CSV table of C-alpha atoms and ligand atoms in Angstrom, one decimal:
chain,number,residue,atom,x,y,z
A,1,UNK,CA,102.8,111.1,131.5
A,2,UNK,CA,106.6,112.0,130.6
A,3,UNK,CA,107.5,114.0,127.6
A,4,UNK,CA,109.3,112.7,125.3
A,5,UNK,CA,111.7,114.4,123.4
A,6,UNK,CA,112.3,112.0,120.4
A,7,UNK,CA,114.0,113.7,117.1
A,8,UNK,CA,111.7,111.5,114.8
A,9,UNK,CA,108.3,110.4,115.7
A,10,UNK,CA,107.0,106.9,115.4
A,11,UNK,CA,103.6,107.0,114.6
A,12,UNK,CA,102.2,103.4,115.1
A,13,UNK,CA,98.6,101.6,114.6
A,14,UNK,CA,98.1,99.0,116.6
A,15,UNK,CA,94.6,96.5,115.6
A,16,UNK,CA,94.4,94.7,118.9
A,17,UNK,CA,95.6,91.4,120.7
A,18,UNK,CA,98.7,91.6,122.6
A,19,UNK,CA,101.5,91.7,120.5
A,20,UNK,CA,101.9,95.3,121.7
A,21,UNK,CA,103.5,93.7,124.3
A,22,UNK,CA,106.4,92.7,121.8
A,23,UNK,CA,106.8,96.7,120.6
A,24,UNK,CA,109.9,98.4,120.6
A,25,UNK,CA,108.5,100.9,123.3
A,26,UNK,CA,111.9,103.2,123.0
A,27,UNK,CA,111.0,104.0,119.9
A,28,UNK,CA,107.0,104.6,120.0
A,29,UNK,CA,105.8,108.5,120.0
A,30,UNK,CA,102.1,107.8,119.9
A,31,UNK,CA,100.2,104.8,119.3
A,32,UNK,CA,97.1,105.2,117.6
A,33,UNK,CA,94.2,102.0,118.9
A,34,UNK,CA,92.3,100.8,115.9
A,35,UNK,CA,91.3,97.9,117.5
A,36,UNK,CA,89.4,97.7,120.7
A,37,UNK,CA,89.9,99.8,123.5
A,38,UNK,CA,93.1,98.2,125.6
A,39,UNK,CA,93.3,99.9,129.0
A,40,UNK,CA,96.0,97.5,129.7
A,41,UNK,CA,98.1,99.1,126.7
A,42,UNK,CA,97.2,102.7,127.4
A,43,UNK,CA,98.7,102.3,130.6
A,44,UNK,CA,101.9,100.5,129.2
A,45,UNK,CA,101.7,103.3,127.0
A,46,UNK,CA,101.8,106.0,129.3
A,47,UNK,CA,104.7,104.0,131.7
A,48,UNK,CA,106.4,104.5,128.4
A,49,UNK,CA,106.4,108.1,128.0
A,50,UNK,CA,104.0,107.2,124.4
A,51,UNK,CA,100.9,109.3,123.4
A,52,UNK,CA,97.6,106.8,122.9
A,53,UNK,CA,95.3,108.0,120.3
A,54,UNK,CA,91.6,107.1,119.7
A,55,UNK,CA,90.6,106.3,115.9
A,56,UNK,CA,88.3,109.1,114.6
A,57,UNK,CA,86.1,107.8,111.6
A,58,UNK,CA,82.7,108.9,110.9
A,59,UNK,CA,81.0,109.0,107.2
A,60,UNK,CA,81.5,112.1,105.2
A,61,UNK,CA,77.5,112.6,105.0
A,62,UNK,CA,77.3,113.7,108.8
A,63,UNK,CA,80.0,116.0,108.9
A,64,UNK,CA,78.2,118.5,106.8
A,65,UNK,CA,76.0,120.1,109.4
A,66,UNK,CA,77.8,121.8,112.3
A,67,UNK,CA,75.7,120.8,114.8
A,68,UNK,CA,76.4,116.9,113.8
A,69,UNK,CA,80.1,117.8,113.5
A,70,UNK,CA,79.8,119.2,117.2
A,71,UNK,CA,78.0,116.4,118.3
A,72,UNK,CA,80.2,113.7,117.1
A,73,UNK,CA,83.3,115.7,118.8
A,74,UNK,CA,81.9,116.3,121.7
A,75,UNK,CA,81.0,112.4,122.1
A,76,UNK,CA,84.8,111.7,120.9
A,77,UNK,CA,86.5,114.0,123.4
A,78,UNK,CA,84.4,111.9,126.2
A,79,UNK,CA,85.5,109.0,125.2
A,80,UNK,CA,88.8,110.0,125.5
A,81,UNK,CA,88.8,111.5,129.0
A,82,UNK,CA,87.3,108.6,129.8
A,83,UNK,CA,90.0,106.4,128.2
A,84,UNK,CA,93.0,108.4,129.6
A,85,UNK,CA,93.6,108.6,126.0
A,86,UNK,CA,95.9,111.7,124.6
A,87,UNK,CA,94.3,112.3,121.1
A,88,UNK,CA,92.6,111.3,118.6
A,89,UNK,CA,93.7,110.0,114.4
A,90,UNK,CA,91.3,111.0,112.1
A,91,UNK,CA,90.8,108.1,109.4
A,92,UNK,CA,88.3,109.1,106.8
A,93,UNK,CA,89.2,107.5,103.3
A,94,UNK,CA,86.5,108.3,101.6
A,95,UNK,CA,85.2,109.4,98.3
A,96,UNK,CA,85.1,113.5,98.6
A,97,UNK,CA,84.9,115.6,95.3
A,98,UNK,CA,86.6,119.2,94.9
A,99,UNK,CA,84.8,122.0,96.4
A,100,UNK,CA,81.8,119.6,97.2
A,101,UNK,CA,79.5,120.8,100.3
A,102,UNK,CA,82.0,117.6,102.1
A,103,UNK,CA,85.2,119.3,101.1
A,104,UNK,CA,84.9,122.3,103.0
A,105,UNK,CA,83.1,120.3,106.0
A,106,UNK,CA,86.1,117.8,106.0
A,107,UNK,CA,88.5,120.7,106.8
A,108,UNK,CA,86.2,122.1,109.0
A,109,UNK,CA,86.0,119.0,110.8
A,110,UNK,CA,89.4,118.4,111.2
A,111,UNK,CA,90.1,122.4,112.5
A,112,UNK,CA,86.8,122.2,114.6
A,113,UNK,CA,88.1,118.7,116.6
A,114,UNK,CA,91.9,120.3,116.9
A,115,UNK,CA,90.6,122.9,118.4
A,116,UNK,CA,88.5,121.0,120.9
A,117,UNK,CA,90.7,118.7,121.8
A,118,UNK,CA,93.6,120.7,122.4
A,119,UNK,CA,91.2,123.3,124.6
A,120,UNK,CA,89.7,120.1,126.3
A,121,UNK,CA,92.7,117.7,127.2
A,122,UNK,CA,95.7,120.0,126.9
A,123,UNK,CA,99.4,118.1,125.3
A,124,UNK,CA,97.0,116.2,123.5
A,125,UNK,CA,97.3,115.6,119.5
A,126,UNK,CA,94.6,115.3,116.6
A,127,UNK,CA,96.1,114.0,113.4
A,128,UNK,CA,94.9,112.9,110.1
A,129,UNK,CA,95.6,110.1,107.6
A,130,UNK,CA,95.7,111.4,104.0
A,131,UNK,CA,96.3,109.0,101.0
A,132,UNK,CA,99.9,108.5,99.1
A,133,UNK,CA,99.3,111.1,96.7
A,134,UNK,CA,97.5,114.8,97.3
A,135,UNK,CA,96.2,114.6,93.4
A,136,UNK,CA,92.8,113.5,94.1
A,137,UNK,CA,94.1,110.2,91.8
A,138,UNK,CA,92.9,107.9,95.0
A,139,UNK,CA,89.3,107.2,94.8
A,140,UNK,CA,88.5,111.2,93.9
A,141,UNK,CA,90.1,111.9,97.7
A,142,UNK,CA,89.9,115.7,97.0
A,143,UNK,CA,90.9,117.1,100.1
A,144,UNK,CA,92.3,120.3,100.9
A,145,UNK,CA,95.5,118.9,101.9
A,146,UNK,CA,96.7,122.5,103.1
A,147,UNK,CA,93.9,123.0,104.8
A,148,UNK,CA,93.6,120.1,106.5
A,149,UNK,CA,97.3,120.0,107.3
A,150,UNK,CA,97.1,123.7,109.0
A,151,UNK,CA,94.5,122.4,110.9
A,152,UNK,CA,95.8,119.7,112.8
A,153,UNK,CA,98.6,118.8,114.3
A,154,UNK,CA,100.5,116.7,111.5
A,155,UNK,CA,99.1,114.1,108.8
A,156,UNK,CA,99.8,110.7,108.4
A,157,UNK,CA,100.7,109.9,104.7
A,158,UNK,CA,99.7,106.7,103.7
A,159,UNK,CA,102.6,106.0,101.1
A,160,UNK,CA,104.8,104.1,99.2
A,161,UNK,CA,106.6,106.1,97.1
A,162,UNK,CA,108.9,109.2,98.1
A,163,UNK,CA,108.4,111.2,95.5
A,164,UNK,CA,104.9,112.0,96.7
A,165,UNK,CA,106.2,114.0,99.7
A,166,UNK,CA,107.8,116.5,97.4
A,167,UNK,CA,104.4,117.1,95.8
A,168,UNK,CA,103.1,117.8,99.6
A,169,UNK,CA,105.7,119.9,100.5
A,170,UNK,CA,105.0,122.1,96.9
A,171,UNK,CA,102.0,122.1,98.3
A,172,UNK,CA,103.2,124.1,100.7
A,173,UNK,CA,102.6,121.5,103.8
A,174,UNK,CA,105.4,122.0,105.8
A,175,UNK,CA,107.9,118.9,106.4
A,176,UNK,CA,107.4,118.9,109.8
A,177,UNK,CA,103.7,118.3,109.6
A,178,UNK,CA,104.2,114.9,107.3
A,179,UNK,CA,104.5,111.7,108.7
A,180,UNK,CA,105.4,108.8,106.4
A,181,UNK,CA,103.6,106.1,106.4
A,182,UNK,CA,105.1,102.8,105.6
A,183,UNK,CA,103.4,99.3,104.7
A,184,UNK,CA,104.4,96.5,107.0
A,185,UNK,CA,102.6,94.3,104.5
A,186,UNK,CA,102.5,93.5,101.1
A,187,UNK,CA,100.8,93.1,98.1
A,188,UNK,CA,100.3,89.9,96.8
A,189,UNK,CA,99.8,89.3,92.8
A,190,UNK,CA,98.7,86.6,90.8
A,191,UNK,CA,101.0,86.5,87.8
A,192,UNK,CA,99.3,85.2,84.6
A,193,UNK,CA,95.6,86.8,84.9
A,194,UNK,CA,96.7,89.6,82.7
A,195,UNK,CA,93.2,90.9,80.9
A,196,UNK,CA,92.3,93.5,83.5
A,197,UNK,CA,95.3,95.4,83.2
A,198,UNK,CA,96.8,95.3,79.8
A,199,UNK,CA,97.0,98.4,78.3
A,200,UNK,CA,98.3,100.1,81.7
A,201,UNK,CA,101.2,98.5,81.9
A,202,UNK,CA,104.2,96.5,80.3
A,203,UNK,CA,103.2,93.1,79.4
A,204,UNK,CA,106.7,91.3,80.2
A,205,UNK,CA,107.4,87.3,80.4
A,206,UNK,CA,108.0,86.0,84.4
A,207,UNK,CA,111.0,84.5,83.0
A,208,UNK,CA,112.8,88.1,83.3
A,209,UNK,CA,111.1,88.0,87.2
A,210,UNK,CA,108.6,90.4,85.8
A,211,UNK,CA,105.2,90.0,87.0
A,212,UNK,CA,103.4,92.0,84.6
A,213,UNK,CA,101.3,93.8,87.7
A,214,UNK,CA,104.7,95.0,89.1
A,215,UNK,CA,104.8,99.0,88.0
A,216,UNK,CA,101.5,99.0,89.0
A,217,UNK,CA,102.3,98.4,92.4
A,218,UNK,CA,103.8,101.9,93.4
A,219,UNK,CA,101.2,103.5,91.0
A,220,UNK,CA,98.9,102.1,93.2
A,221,UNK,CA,96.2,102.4,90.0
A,222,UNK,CA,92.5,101.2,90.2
A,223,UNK,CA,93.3,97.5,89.0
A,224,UNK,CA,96.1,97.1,91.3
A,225,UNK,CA,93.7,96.4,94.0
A,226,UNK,CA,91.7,94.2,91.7
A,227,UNK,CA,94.2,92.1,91.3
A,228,UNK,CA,96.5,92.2,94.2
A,229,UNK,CA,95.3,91.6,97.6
A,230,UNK,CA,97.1,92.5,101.2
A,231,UNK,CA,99.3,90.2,103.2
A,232,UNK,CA,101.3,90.8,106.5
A,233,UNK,CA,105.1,90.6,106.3
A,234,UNK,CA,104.8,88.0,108.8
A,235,UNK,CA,103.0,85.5,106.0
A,236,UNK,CA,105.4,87.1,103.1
A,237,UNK,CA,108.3,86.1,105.4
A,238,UNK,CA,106.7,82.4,105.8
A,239,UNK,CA,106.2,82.3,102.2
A,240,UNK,CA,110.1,83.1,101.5
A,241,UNK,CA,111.3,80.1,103.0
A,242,UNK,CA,109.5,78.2,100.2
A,243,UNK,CA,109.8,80.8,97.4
A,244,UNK,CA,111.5,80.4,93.9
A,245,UNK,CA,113.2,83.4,94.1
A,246,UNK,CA,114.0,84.4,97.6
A,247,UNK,CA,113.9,88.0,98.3
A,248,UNK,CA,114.3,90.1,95.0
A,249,UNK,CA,115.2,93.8,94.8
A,250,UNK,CA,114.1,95.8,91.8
A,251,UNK,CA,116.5,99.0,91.5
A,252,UNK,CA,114.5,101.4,90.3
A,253,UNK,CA,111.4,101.0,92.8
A,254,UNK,CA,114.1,100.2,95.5
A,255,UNK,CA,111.9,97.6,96.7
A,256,UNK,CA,112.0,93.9,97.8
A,257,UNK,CA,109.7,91.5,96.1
A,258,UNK,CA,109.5,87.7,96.1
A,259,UNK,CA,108.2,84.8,94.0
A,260,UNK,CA,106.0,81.8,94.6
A,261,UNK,CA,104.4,78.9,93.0
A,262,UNK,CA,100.7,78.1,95.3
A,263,UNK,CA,99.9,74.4,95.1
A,264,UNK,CA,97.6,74.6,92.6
A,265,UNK,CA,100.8,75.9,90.3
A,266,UNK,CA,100.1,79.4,89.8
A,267,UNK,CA,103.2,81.8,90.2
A,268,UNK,CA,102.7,85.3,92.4
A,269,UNK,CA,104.5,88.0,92.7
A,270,UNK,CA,104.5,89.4,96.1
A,271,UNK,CA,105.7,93.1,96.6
A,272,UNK,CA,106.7,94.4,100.2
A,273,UNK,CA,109.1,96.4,101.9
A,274,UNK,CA,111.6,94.9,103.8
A,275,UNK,CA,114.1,96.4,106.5
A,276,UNK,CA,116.5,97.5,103.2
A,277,UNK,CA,113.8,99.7,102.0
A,278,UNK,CA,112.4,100.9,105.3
A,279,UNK,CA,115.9,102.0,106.0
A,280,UNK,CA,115.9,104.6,102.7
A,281,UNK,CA,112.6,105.9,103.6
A,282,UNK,CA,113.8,106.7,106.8
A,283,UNK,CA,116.9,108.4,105.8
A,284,UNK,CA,114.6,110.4,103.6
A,285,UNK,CA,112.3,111.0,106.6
A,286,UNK,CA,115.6,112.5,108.3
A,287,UNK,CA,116.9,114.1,105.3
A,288,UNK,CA,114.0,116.1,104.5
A,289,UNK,CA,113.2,117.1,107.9
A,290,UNK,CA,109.6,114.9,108.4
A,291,UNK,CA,108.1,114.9,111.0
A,292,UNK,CA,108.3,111.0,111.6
A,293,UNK,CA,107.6,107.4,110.1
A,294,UNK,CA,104.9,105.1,111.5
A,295,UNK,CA,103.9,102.0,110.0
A,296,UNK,CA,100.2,100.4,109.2
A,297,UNK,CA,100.3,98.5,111.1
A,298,UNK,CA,102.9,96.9,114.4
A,299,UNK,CA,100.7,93.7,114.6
A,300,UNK,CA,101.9,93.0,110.9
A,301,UNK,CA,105.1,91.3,112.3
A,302,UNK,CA,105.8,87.8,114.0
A,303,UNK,CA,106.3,88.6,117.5
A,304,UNK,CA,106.4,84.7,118.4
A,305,UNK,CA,109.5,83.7,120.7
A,306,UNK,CA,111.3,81.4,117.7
A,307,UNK,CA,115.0,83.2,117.5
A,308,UNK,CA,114.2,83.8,113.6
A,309,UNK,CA,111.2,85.2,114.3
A,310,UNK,CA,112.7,87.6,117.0
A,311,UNK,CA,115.4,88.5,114.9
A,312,UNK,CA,113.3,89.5,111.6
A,313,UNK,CA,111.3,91.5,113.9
A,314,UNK,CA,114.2,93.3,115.2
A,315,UNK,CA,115.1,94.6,111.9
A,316,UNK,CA,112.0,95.8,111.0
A,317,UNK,CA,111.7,97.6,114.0
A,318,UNK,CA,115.5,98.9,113.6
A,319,UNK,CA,115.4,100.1,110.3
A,320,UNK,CA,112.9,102.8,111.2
A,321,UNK,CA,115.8,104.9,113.4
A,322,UNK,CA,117.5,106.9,110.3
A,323,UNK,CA,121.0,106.0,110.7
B,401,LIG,C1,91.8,125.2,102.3
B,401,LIG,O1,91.5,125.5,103.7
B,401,LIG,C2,92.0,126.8,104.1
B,401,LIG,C3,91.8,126.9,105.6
B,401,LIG,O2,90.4,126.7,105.9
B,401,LIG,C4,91.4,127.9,103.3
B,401,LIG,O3,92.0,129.1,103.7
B,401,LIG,C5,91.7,127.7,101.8
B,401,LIG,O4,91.1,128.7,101.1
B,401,LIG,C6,91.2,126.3,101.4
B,401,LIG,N1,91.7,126.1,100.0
B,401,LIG,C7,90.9,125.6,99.1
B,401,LIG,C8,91.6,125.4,97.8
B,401,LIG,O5,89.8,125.3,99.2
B,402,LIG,C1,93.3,76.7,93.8
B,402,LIG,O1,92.2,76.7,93.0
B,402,LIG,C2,90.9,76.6,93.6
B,402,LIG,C3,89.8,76.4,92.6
B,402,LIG,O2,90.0,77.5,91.6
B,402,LIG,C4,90.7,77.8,94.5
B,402,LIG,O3,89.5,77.7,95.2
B,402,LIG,C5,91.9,77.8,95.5
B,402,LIG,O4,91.7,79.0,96.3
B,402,LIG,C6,93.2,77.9,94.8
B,402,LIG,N1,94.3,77.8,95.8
B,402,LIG,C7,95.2,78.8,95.9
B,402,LIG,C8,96.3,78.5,96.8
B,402,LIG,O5,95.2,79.8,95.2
């Protein structure tokens, strides 16, 4: 494999098919297989100079006893000699309550597997996904974000909002072990069912372009999810041709958002990010001295041949290098 020696990493997840094929390879640091094993793309991969990584998930019950936690690494860094692969992402998401017998297993999981792997297949890397805010808001994810972050060798931050870095760095998580995670899809919200989340947030008329669930969206509170439901930027970009609005931007989110009518005359608000907005989180990835962005996930654009198609996808990819 070659090194690279890229100033910004580009941590991508790829979920299987072949659009990989379609990836701005210049640009890819480590690419991270959720979906089936693709010995085709590790290959590619490697002819690139990029890291493959395997997905590590396993439930937080069986990480409590060492000799499980053992077991399941041992299995995992098999499976990647066997692979060729150069790593593995750790993707846990679960419920985990402060100081619970799972908290202190979960960092002792994450040290135990860095350790291995890096004794085991040496260059290679073990990183983690931690949620968009390190407040134990998100489904009680109480994680020792320090810890965990010490451990390996960075985390992948699944966020949407900037201002949640600076509470990891407080932390005292270096910048260099945060890579920002940005949504190459969107959330999709059906305007006029209001009753689940009044009281949260601003009731405000659509005339004004106000979806009521709108503030909600970076808050990323329980009844967001409720209400909204996930959709690739390749669909949100189909839906634009026909929208009401075209592509919006609210100021103070610094976010694009569109508006749509379905056919059975309902109005949605769908909120992204675009390449506009990818392009400030990048020049805050470079500004602050992160390690890297990455997106979930590269299969989220069109990577069909039609010259709009190529060209949107372009952008996206584009706006990742902070100018
Ligand atoms: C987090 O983990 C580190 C490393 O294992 C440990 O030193 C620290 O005490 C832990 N912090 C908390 C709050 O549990
Ligand atoms: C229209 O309404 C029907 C019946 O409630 C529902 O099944 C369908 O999914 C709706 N269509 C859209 C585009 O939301």
């Amino acid at each position: 494999m070659k090194s690279l020696n890229r100033a910004v990493f580009v941590f991508v997840f790829d979920v299987g098919g072949k659009t990989w094929k379609f990836y701005d390879w210049s640009q890819i640091t480590t690419v991270a297989i959720f979906g089936q094993y693709d010995s085709e793309l590790m290959c590619y991969a490697h002819s690139k100079g990029s890291r493959v990584v395997l997905k590590g998930d396993i439930s937080e019950k069986e990480i409590i006893l060492p000799a499980r936690r053992a077991a399941w690494i041992k299995q995992k860094i098999e499976t990647a000699k066997n692979q060729h692969m150069d790593g593995i992402n750790i993707d846990i998401e679960q419920r985990v309550k402060r100081k619970s017998p799972e908290y202190y297993a979960l960092t002792a999981l994450v040290k135990e597997t860095t350790e291995a792997f890096h004794k085991e297949i040496p260059g290679s890397q073990v990183t983690f996904d931690v949620s968009w805010s390190p407040e134990c808001i998100n489904h009680d994810r109480c994680y020792n974000y320090t810890g965990i972050a010490d451990s390996c060798d960075f985390v992948f931050v699944m966020s949407y909002d900037e201002g949640r870095y600076e509470s990891y760095i407080r932390m005292g998580i270096s910048p260099k072990k945060l890579v920002m995670g940005v949504p190459w899809y969107g959330y999709d919200y059906t305007c006029l069912d209001l009753s689940k989340c009044i009281g949260i947030t601003e009731v405000v008329s659509l005339q004004a372009h106000v979806c009521s669930f709108a503030k909600l969206v970076t808050q990323r509170l329980p009844c967001s999810k409720a209400s909204g439901h996930q959709v690739s930027y390749k669909i949100i970009m189909n839906w634009e041709k026909n929208s009401l609005s075209g592509v919006l931007w609210d100021k103070e989110q610094k976010a694009p958002y569109l508006e749509y009518k379905d056919s059975n005359g309902t109005f949605h608000q769908v909120w992204f990010d675009d390449p506009r907005s990818i392009s400030l989180k990048a020049a805050y990835v470079k500004e602050h001295g992160l390690r890297g962005i990455g997106m979930w996930h590269a299969n989220c654009l069109d990577y069909s041949r039609g010259s709009v198609a190529q060209e949107q996808t372009k952008v996206m990819w584009e706006a990742l290098k902070p100018k």
